Amino acid sequence: MTDLSEMGKKAKTAEFQLSQLGTVQKNKALEQMAVALETNSAKILAANQKDLENAKNNSMSEAMQDRLLLDDDRIKKMADGLRQIAEQSDPIGKVDRGWTTEDGLDIIQERVPLGVIGIIFEARPNVTVDAAGLCFKSGNAAFLRGGKEAINSNIALSDTLRTALKDFGLDDNSVQLIHDTSHEVAQEMMELSDYLDVLIPRGSGRFIKMVVNKAKVPIIETGAGNCHIYVDESADQAQAIKIIENAKVQRPSVCNAVEKILVNQNIADEFLPKLAEKLKQEQVEIRGDAGVQKILPDVIPATEDDWYTEYNDYIIAIKVVPDLNSAIEHINHYNTQHSEAILTENYQNARQFQKQIDAAVLYVNASTRFTDGGKFGFGAEIGISTQKLHARGPMGANELTTTKYLVNGDGQIRN
Amino acid sequence: MTDLSEMGKKAKTAEFQLSQLGTVQKNKALEQMAVALETNSAKILAANQKDLENAKNNSMSEAMQDRLLLDDDRIKKMADGLRQIAEQSDPIGKVDRGWTTEDGLDIIQERVPLGVIGIIFEARPNVTVDAAGLCFKSGNAAFLRGGKEAINSNIALSDTLRTALKDFGLDDNSVQLIHDTSHEVAQEMMELSDYLDVLIPRGSGRFIKMVVNKAKVPIIETGAGNCHIYVDESADQAQAIKIIENAKVQRPSVCNAVEKILVNQNIADEFLPKLAEKLKQEQVEIRGDAGVQKILPDVIPATEDDWYTEYNDYIIAIKVVPDLNSAIEHINHYNTQHSEAILTENYQNARQFQKQIDAAVLYVNASTRFTDGGKFGFGAEIGISTQKLHARGPMGANELTTTKYLVNGDGQIRN
């Protein structure tokens, strides 16, 4: 039986050492970890092979098998991910603000690690490396639990990282993986409040909801994305079609794919047939409101439910709106506050859209698919927060920190 | 029956307007609210009189009655609190960072309001005004539920603020108070996830724990403080006695009062008798470990439980420690990560203490009692966060914000 409390204690000890490391030391260790992945690729691929065989025996879908698969190129990408994390600025020790109070106390608010970060995730083994790297850079101990489908790969990856840390003279418990993939141990991890400062679930919407409901440890929720693109009257229509196509079909299964298109009524007659043609080429099913049905008589009528639904599939719902205000109202009502875009050449409309919509990321003339830690330039991401507390949008090393106040006095007492 | 969903909808509408206001408008409205409190003081005091009569009839303790009591001076203080909030810099619209990605997207991370903030609190009516002011300044709608003991005062205060907002041409639902103080309605509020973006409980430790356990809305936990002062070998001993006295007895019932003293063994023989004399003068009960018992034979022996306990009373536990490292280890093990102080003239020890202890506020040569939004210069406080996520330590208007990313492109699609 896995003793999570024992692992938790080890994580706390490792975390204290980690929190005191300087930036150059951490970056050198990340480079060591990257080299170790490359050096040990044969061992990692052999372990991955076992997972793939099990997957085949269990009739896992091709798409899922592809997520599980590692090869030399993917290992190189994971190693390069660690190098990119090393290149990022260190969030620890950064001073957010400082001032002197009326009592003559000097106050500094400084960024410090959160502590021990639990990550619970499904099949993809690259999460092991990304999460370990981001936690390490931000001075946090990583406490990982991956899915049983990838357990052999995850053990090989975490053992490689742990050995690299040890060889570098650091506590290898900075990165720990739970080897027992039973549901009982997962549940115990979700209640490990004495040792975990936060728990971040990564995986399908259903998986995240399950963790949110069961966890007693503070959670950062990631994932849900009912993303909209509004095509303004002044939009560059050729560009609009390219952006919508990209946002829908470049990878329909992910949270930053677009699910809803709102089109200004003054261009609907001209724009919708061109858009429909492109989407049909890409095998995308179109559902439309009454305004769309008038112009494209063969679309499936959209129901009220459609406006709330995140399809994660080759389906899109389109609505004709009278103006920008209606588009903003619709989005603020139905969105999941993830990523929303306006396509426009009108300055004032762009500004109003970004100012009045409540969401993590607001685009002008770009695909919603850019909501991603890598694309934002964070080196990797620990997930995309869909909550407002603590962190919102793509989370990199910076989002894995909290602050402490350092207050320096010369004998002040309170009246 | 109070319809909380209806109130929630109104709050959302008000919040949209509020989020779009400029700084000068908000500050002028805060001044109007302050003036309204002063102008309507007779009405407010009459309502407060009713609460005080009920309190007497229900044999409320003198201390609790004092917390409930309003007079002209306290109303003036609440009004001045609003003016101090107006003087603070506006957290909304502040740009945390901005950069250009490798795809040529310009990203700006900007501070925006959280949305609708629920505050659930016990007897003190000043919370109504402080919370409304801080929420308003940070562009958030305030959704308040106070205790039944102060309901008449709270209604008079919130009505006064609402009328002032309306007279200023703003939506009076920016501040709403639930008039029904039943437990059923409180429970319903704690589950109002569709409308409340966060819920902040204020009151006793027991009250906060109850809310944390029952709430479905995201919570910011406030309150628990097992605060330590370490007296280093090099401390100015006369100053140390003044600071400890202040931190313990200036207001023993609050979370930033000191509960534990650690004394370096090299000064224990000299320092402890002087400290004990002062604490006895102030009627403070001393509990000590074996090291203290040797020097002060008549102290009550401290048990393992004592090191974990927040007394909130005229009780203190003292321990003799061999050195700074032991003090740091003890504090990191037993503290609630609230406020910790070192009293020292040694630069290196001060630095090590602040660097190695995990807590919201780390003092050198000052009383722990300064952990307070007012004393920090935030104008008022919505509470002192004892969690690491989102906000840590005293929370002012700045801590009631989240961010949005504004991403500007010229047709970027993702490869």
PDB file of C-alpha atoms in Angstrom, chain B residues 190-392:
ATOM      1  CA  MET B 190     -23.212  29.707   0.189  1.00  0.00           C
ATOM      2  CA  GLU B 191     -24.406  27.659  -2.801  1.00  0.00           C
ATOM      3  CA  LEU B 192     -25.102  30.603  -5.144  1.00  0.00           C
ATOM      4  CA  SER B 193     -22.330  29.666  -7.591  1.00  0.00           C
ATOM      5  CA  ASP B 194     -24.247  30.980 -10.613  1.00  0.00           C
ATOM      6  CA  TYR B 195     -24.025  34.538  -9.326  1.00  0.00           C
ATOM      7  CA  LEU B 196     -21.229  34.825  -6.762  1.00  0.00           C
ATOM      8  CA  ASP B 197     -17.638  34.766  -8.024  1.00  0.00           C
ATOM      9  CA  VAL B 198     -16.215  34.388  -4.519  1.00  0.00           C
ATOM     10  CA  LEU B 199     -17.452  34.209  -0.940  1.00  0.00           C
ATOM     11  CA  ILE B 200     -15.466  35.705   1.931  1.00  0.00           C
ATOM     12  CA  PRO B 201     -16.495  34.813   5.492  1.00  0.00           C
ATOM     13  CA  ARG B 202     -15.634  37.213   8.327  1.00  0.00           C
ATOM     14  CA  GLY B 203     -16.036  36.404  11.998  1.00  0.00           C
ATOM     15  CA  SER B 204     -14.889  33.902  14.604  1.00  0.00           C
ATOM     16  CA  GLY B 205     -12.770  30.879  13.691  1.00  0.00           C
ATOM     17  CA  ARG B 206     -15.741  28.602  14.311  1.00  0.00           C
ATOM     18  CA  PHE B 207     -17.951  30.667  12.008  1.00  0.00           C
ATOM     19  CA  ILE B 208     -15.361  30.670   9.204  1.00  0.00           C
ATOM     20  CA  LYS B 209     -14.845  26.901   9.483  1.00  0.00           C
ATOM     21  CA  MET B 210     -18.609  26.390   9.234  1.00  0.00           C
ATOM     22  CA  VAL B 211     -18.780  28.499   6.054  1.00  0.00           C
ATOM     23  CA  VAL B 212     -15.757  26.752   4.497  1.00  0.00           C
ATOM     24  CA  ASN B 213     -17.380  23.360   5.073  1.00  0.00           C
ATOM     25  CA  LYS B 214     -20.814  24.317   3.772  1.00  0.00           C
ATOM     26  CA  ALA B 215     -20.005  26.603   0.835  1.00  0.00           C
ATOM     27  CA  LYS B 216     -20.091  25.546  -2.812  1.00  0.00           C
ATOM     28  CA  VAL B 217     -18.978  29.019  -3.987  1.00  0.00           C
ATOM     29  CA  PRO B 218     -15.159  29.503  -4.129  1.00  0.00           C
ATOM     30  CA  ILE B 219     -13.982  30.766  -0.733  1.00  0.00           C
ATOM     31  CA  ILE B 220     -11.145  32.917   0.494  1.00  0.00           C
ATOM     32  CA  GLU B 221     -10.405  31.681   3.996  1.00  0.00           C
ATOM     33  CA  THR B 222      -9.493  34.262   6.621  1.00  0.00           C
ATOM     34  CA  GLY B 223      -8.553  34.243  10.217  1.00  0.00           C
ATOM     35  CA  ALA B 224      -6.502  31.546  11.943  1.00  0.00           C
ATOM     36  CA  GLY B 225      -3.362  32.952  13.550  1.00  0.00           C
ATOM     37  CA  ASN B 226      -0.960  30.980  15.769  1.00  0.00           C
ATOM     38  CA  CYS B 227       1.652  33.764  15.640  1.00  0.00           C
ATOM     39  CA  HIS B 228       5.212  33.466  16.992  1.00  0.00           C
ATOM     40  CA  ILE B 229       7.875  35.915  18.140  1.00  0.00           C
ATOM     41  CA  TYR B 230      11.472  34.658  18.282  1.00  0.00           C
ATOM     42  CA  VAL B 231      13.778  36.620  20.600  1.00  0.00           C
ATOM     43  CA  ASP B 232      17.265  36.303  19.191  1.00  0.00           C
ATOM     44  CA  GLU B 233      20.452  36.406  21.273  1.00  0.00           C
ATOM     45  CA  SER B 234      21.227  39.861  19.894  1.00  0.00           C
ATOM     46  CA  ALA B 235      17.767  41.337  20.518  1.00  0.00           C
ATOM     47  CA  ASP B 236      17.320  44.709  22.219  1.00  0.00           C
ATOM     48  CA  GLN B 237      15.713  43.183  25.320  1.00  0.00           C
ATOM     49  CA  ALA B 238      13.892  46.267  26.556  1.00  0.00           C
ATOM     50  CA  GLN B 239      12.367  46.721  23.098  1.00  0.00           C
ATOM     51  CA  ALA B 240      11.563  42.997  22.944  1.00  0.00           C
ATOM     52  CA  ILE B 241       9.490  43.220  26.129  1.00  0.00           C
ATOM     53  CA  LYS B 242       7.535  46.192  24.758  1.00  0.00           C
ATOM     54  CA  ILE B 243       6.861  44.410  21.452  1.00  0.00           C
ATOM     55  CA  ILE B 244       5.773  41.140  23.093  1.00  0.00           C
ATOM     56  CA  GLU B 245       3.524  42.998  25.546  1.00  0.00           C
ATOM     57  CA  ASN B 246       1.940  44.896  22.654  1.00  0.00           C
ATOM     58  CA  ALA B 247       1.530  41.810  20.468  1.00  0.00           C
ATOM     59  CA  LYS B 248      -0.095  39.848  23.308  1.00  0.00           C
ATOM     60  CA  VAL B 249      -2.274  42.268  25.271  1.00  0.00           C
ATOM     61  CA  GLN B 250      -3.129  45.218  23.016  1.00  0.00           C
ATOM     62  CA  ARG B 251      -6.032  43.081  21.717  1.00  0.00           C
ATOM     63  CA  PRO B 252      -5.679  39.394  22.629  1.00  0.00           C
ATOM     64  CA  SER B 253      -8.842  38.228  20.837  1.00  0.00           C
ATOM     65  CA  VAL B 254      -7.630  38.867  17.288  1.00  0.00           C
ATOM     66  CA  CYS B 255      -5.766  36.689  14.796  1.00  0.00           C
ATOM     67  CA  ASN B 256      -2.587  38.789  14.660  1.00  0.00           C
ATOM     68  CA  ALA B 257      -2.018  38.690  18.440  1.00  0.00           C
ATOM     69  CA  VAL B 258       1.082  36.692  19.403  1.00  0.00           C
ATOM     70  CA  GLU B 259       0.497  33.253  20.939  1.00  0.00           C
ATOM     71  CA  LYS B 260       4.023  31.789  21.238  1.00  0.00           C
ATOM     72  CA  ILE B 261       7.422  33.147  22.264  1.00  0.00           C
ATOM     73  CA  LEU B 262      10.667  31.382  21.403  1.00  0.00           C
ATOM     74  CA  VAL B 263      13.720  32.594  23.344  1.00  0.00           C
ATOM     75  CA  ASN B 264      17.350  31.930  22.463  1.00  0.00           C
ATOM     76  CA  GLN B 265      18.934  29.893  25.292  1.00  0.00           C
ATOM     77  CA  ASN B 266      21.916  32.232  25.612  1.00  0.00           C
ATOM     78  CA  ILE B 267      19.725  35.069  26.897  1.00  0.00           C
ATOM     79  CA  ALA B 268      16.962  33.012  28.545  1.00  0.00           C
ATOM     80  CA  ASP B 269      18.319  33.370  32.128  1.00  0.00           C
ATOM     81  CA  GLU B 270      18.484  37.122  31.804  1.00  0.00           C
ATOM     82  CA  PHE B 271      15.436  37.786  29.620  1.00  0.00           C
ATOM     83  CA  LEU B 272      12.716  35.416  30.878  1.00  0.00           C
ATOM     84  CA  PRO B 273      12.367  36.811  34.446  1.00  0.00           C
ATOM     85  CA  LYS B 274      11.961  40.354  33.030  1.00  0.00           C
ATOM     86  CA  LEU B 275       9.406  39.158  30.457  1.00  0.00           C
ATOM     87  CA  ALA B 276       7.505  37.127  33.059  1.00  0.00           C
ATOM     88  CA  GLU B 277       7.257  40.133  35.366  1.00  0.00           C
ATOM     89  CA  LYS B 278       5.729  42.303  32.624  1.00  0.00           C
ATOM     90  CA  LEU B 279       3.301  39.583  31.482  1.00  0.00           C
ATOM     91  CA  LYS B 280       2.173  38.965  35.075  1.00  0.00           C
ATOM     92  CA  GLN B 281       1.452  42.686  35.467  1.00  0.00           C
ATOM     93  CA  GLU B 282      -0.826  42.312  32.455  1.00  0.00           C
ATOM     94  CA  GLN B 283      -2.553  39.203  33.892  1.00  0.00           C
ATOM     95  CA  VAL B 284      -1.173  36.947  31.154  1.00  0.00           C
ATOM     96  CA  GLU B 285      -0.968  33.241  32.031  1.00  0.00           C
ATOM     97  CA  ILE B 286       2.408  31.759  31.050  1.00  0.00           C
ATOM     98  CA  ARG B 287       2.871  28.172  29.921  1.00  0.00           C
ATOM     99  CA  GLY B 288       6.445  26.985  29.413  1.00  0.00           C
ATOM    100  CA  ASP B 289       8.518  24.096  28.131  1.00  0.00           C
ATOM    101  CA  ALA B 290      11.176  22.364  30.296  1.00  0.00           C
ATOM    102  CA  GLY B 291      13.713  25.081  29.482  1.00  0.00           C
ATOM    103  CA  VAL B 292      11.375  27.815  30.701  1.00  0.00           C
ATOM    104  CA  GLN B 293      10.372  25.810  33.798  1.00  0.00           C
ATOM    105  CA  LYS B 294      14.022  25.695  34.888  1.00  0.00           C
ATOM    106  CA  ILE B 295      14.184  29.485  34.941  1.00  0.00           C
ATOM    107  CA  LEU B 296      10.587  30.233  35.934  1.00  0.00           C
ATOM    108  CA  PRO B 297       9.661  27.315  38.233  1.00  0.00           C
ATOM    109  CA  ASP B 298       6.058  28.442  38.780  1.00  0.00           C
ATOM    110  CA  VAL B 299       4.899  28.437  35.121  1.00  0.00           C
ATOM    111  CA  ILE B 300       2.288  25.943  33.922  1.00  0.00           C
ATOM    112  CA  PRO B 301       3.986  23.183  31.876  1.00  0.00           C
ATOM    113  CA  ALA B 302       3.173  23.497  28.175  1.00  0.00           C
ATOM    114  CA  THR B 303       1.808  20.391  26.452  1.00  0.00           C
ATOM    115  CA  GLU B 304       2.279  19.377  22.821  1.00  0.00           C
ATOM    116  CA  ASP B 305      -1.248  20.729  22.190  1.00  0.00           C
ATOM    117  CA  ASP B 306      -0.224  24.175  23.387  1.00  0.00           C
ATOM    118  CA  TRP B 307       2.205  24.624  20.496  1.00  0.00           C
ATOM    119  CA  TYR B 308      -0.700  24.239  18.041  1.00  0.00           C
ATOM    120  CA  THR B 309      -3.255  26.354  19.926  1.00  0.00           C
ATOM    121  CA  GLU B 310      -4.458  29.846  19.047  1.00  0.00           C
ATOM    122  CA  TYR B 311      -5.589  31.061  22.488  1.00  0.00           C
ATOM    123  CA  ASN B 312      -7.122  34.419  21.515  1.00  0.00           C
ATOM    124  CA  ASP B 313      -6.877  35.139  25.231  1.00  0.00           C
ATOM    125  CA  TYR B 314      -4.545  36.330  28.021  1.00  0.00           C
ATOM    126  CA  ILE B 315      -2.436  33.155  27.697  1.00  0.00           C
ATOM    127  CA  ILE B 316       0.997  32.699  26.131  1.00  0.00           C
ATOM    128  CA  ALA B 317       3.309  29.703  25.682  1.00  0.00           C
ATOM    129  CA  ILE B 318       7.100  30.148  25.836  1.00  0.00           C
ATOM    130  CA  LYS B 319       9.888  27.833  24.712  1.00  0.00           C
ATOM    131  CA  VAL B 320      13.661  28.068  25.054  1.00  0.00           C
ATOM    132  CA  VAL B 321      15.433  27.161  21.787  1.00  0.00           C
ATOM    133  CA  PRO B 322      19.152  26.486  21.228  1.00  0.00           C
ATOM    134  CA  ASP B 323      19.471  28.622  18.091  1.00  0.00           C
ATOM    135  CA  LEU B 324      17.806  30.334  15.145  1.00  0.00           C
ATOM    136  CA  ASN B 325      17.585  27.113  13.095  1.00  0.00           C
ATOM    137  CA  SER B 326      15.557  25.401  15.827  1.00  0.00           C
ATOM    138  CA  ALA B 327      13.282  28.434  16.040  1.00  0.00           C
ATOM    139  CA  ILE B 328      12.680  28.352  12.275  1.00  0.00           C
ATOM    140  CA  GLU B 329      12.044  24.612  12.337  1.00  0.00           C
ATOM    141  CA  HIS B 330       9.582  24.941  15.229  1.00  0.00           C
ATOM    142  CA  ILE B 331       7.686  27.785  13.558  1.00  0.00           C
ATOM    143  CA  ASN B 332       7.485  26.068  10.160  1.00  0.00           C
ATOM    144  CA  HIS B 333       6.101  23.001  11.914  1.00  0.00           C
ATOM    145  CA  TYR B 334       3.490  24.574  14.220  1.00  0.00           C
ATOM    146  CA  ASN B 335       2.478  27.883  12.641  1.00  0.00           C
ATOM    147  CA  THR B 336      -0.685  28.720  10.719  1.00  0.00           C
ATOM    148  CA  GLN B 337       1.393  30.758   8.220  1.00  0.00           C
ATOM    149  CA  HIS B 338      -0.118  34.041   9.406  1.00  0.00           C
ATOM    150  CA  SER B 339       2.409  36.431  11.038  1.00  0.00           C
ATOM    151  CA  GLU B 340       5.807  35.655  12.580  1.00  0.00           C
ATOM    152  CA  ALA B 341       8.436  38.009  14.039  1.00  0.00           C
ATOM    153  CA  ILE B 342      12.117  37.932  14.882  1.00  0.00           C
ATOM    154  CA  LEU B 343      13.559  40.448  17.344  1.00  0.00           C
ATOM    155  CA  THR B 344      17.250  40.808  16.576  1.00  0.00           C
ATOM    156  CA  GLU B 345      20.091  43.240  15.892  1.00  0.00           C
ATOM    157  CA  ASN B 346      21.848  40.630  13.709  1.00  0.00           C
ATOM    158  CA  TYR B 347      21.451  41.255   9.969  1.00  0.00           C
ATOM    159  CA  GLN B 348      22.100  37.696   8.846  1.00  0.00           C
ATOM    160  CA  ASN B 349      19.620  36.214  11.313  1.00  0.00           C
ATOM    161  CA  ALA B 350      16.925  38.676  10.250  1.00  0.00           C
ATOM    162  CA  ARG B 351      17.490  37.735   6.615  1.00  0.00           C
ATOM    163  CA  GLN B 352      17.466  33.986   7.269  1.00  0.00           C
ATOM    164  CA  PHE B 353      14.255  34.220   9.308  1.00  0.00           C
ATOM    165  CA  GLN B 354      12.408  36.099   6.560  1.00  0.00           C
ATOM    166  CA  LYS B 355      13.756  33.802   3.835  1.00  0.00           C
ATOM    167  CA  GLN B 356      13.138  30.432   5.476  1.00  0.00           C
ATOM    168  CA  ILE B 357       9.797  30.777   7.217  1.00  0.00           C
ATOM    169  CA  ASP B 358       6.642  30.112   5.251  1.00  0.00           C
ATOM    170  CA  ALA B 359       4.039  32.678   6.358  1.00  0.00           C
ATOM    171  CA  ALA B 360       1.991  35.570   5.007  1.00  0.00           C
ATOM    172  CA  VAL B 361       3.893  38.263   6.953  1.00  0.00           C
ATOM    173  CA  LEU B 362       7.425  38.105   8.394  1.00  0.00           C
ATOM    174  CA  TYR B 363       8.459  40.870  10.766  1.00  0.00           C
ATOM    175  CA  VAL B 364      11.806  42.080  11.994  1.00  0.00           C
ATOM    176  CA  ASN B 365      11.623  44.169  15.181  1.00  0.00           C
ATOM    177  CA  ALA B 366       7.919  45.001  15.108  1.00  0.00           C
ATOM    178  CA  SER B 367       4.707  43.765  16.685  1.00  0.00           C
ATOM    179  CA  THR B 368       2.687  41.120  14.817  1.00  0.00           C
ATOM    180  CA  ARG B 369      -0.373  43.319  15.427  1.00  0.00           C
ATOM    181  CA  PHE B 370       0.449  45.319  12.263  1.00  0.00           C
ATOM    182  CA  THR B 371      -0.933  42.577   9.981  1.00  0.00           C
ATOM    183  CA  ASP B 372      -4.009  44.592   9.104  1.00  0.00           C
ATOM    184  CA  GLY B 373      -5.321  46.233   5.925  1.00  0.00           C
ATOM    185  CA  GLY B 374      -5.625  49.626   7.622  1.00  0.00           C
ATOM    186  CA  LYS B 375      -2.103  49.493   9.096  1.00  0.00           C
ATOM    187  CA  PHE B 376      -0.692  48.245   5.790  1.00  0.00           C
ATOM    188  CA  GLY B 377      -2.222  51.352   4.201  1.00  0.00           C
ATOM    189  CA  PHE B 378      -5.010  49.695   2.187  1.00  0.00           C
ATOM    190  CA  GLY B 379      -7.654  52.071   3.616  1.00  0.00           C
ATOM    191  CA  ALA B 380      -9.639  49.132   5.007  1.00  0.00           C
ATOM    192  CA  GLU B 381      -9.547  45.384   4.704  1.00  0.00           C
ATOM    193  CA  ILE B 382     -11.929  42.702   3.551  1.00  0.00           C
ATOM    194  CA  GLY B 383     -10.128  40.215   5.821  1.00  0.00           C
ATOM    195  CA  ILE B 384      -6.723  38.602   6.289  1.00  0.00           C
ATOM    196  CA  SER B 385      -6.265  35.650   3.958  1.00  0.00           C
ATOM    197  CA  THR B 386      -4.635  32.626   5.573  1.00  0.00           C
ATOM    198  CA  GLN B 387      -4.496  30.673   2.326  1.00  0.00           C
ATOM    199  CA  LYS B 388      -1.821  30.705  -0.345  1.00  0.00           C
ATOM    200  CA  LEU B 389      -4.045  30.746  -3.413  1.00  0.00           C
ATOM    201  CA  HIS B 390      -5.202  34.083  -4.860  1.00  0.00           C
ATOM    202  CA  ALA B 391      -4.332  36.369  -1.945  1.00  0.00           C
ATOM    203  CA  ARG B 392      -2.209  36.046   1.180  1.00  0.00           C
TER     204      ARG B 392
END
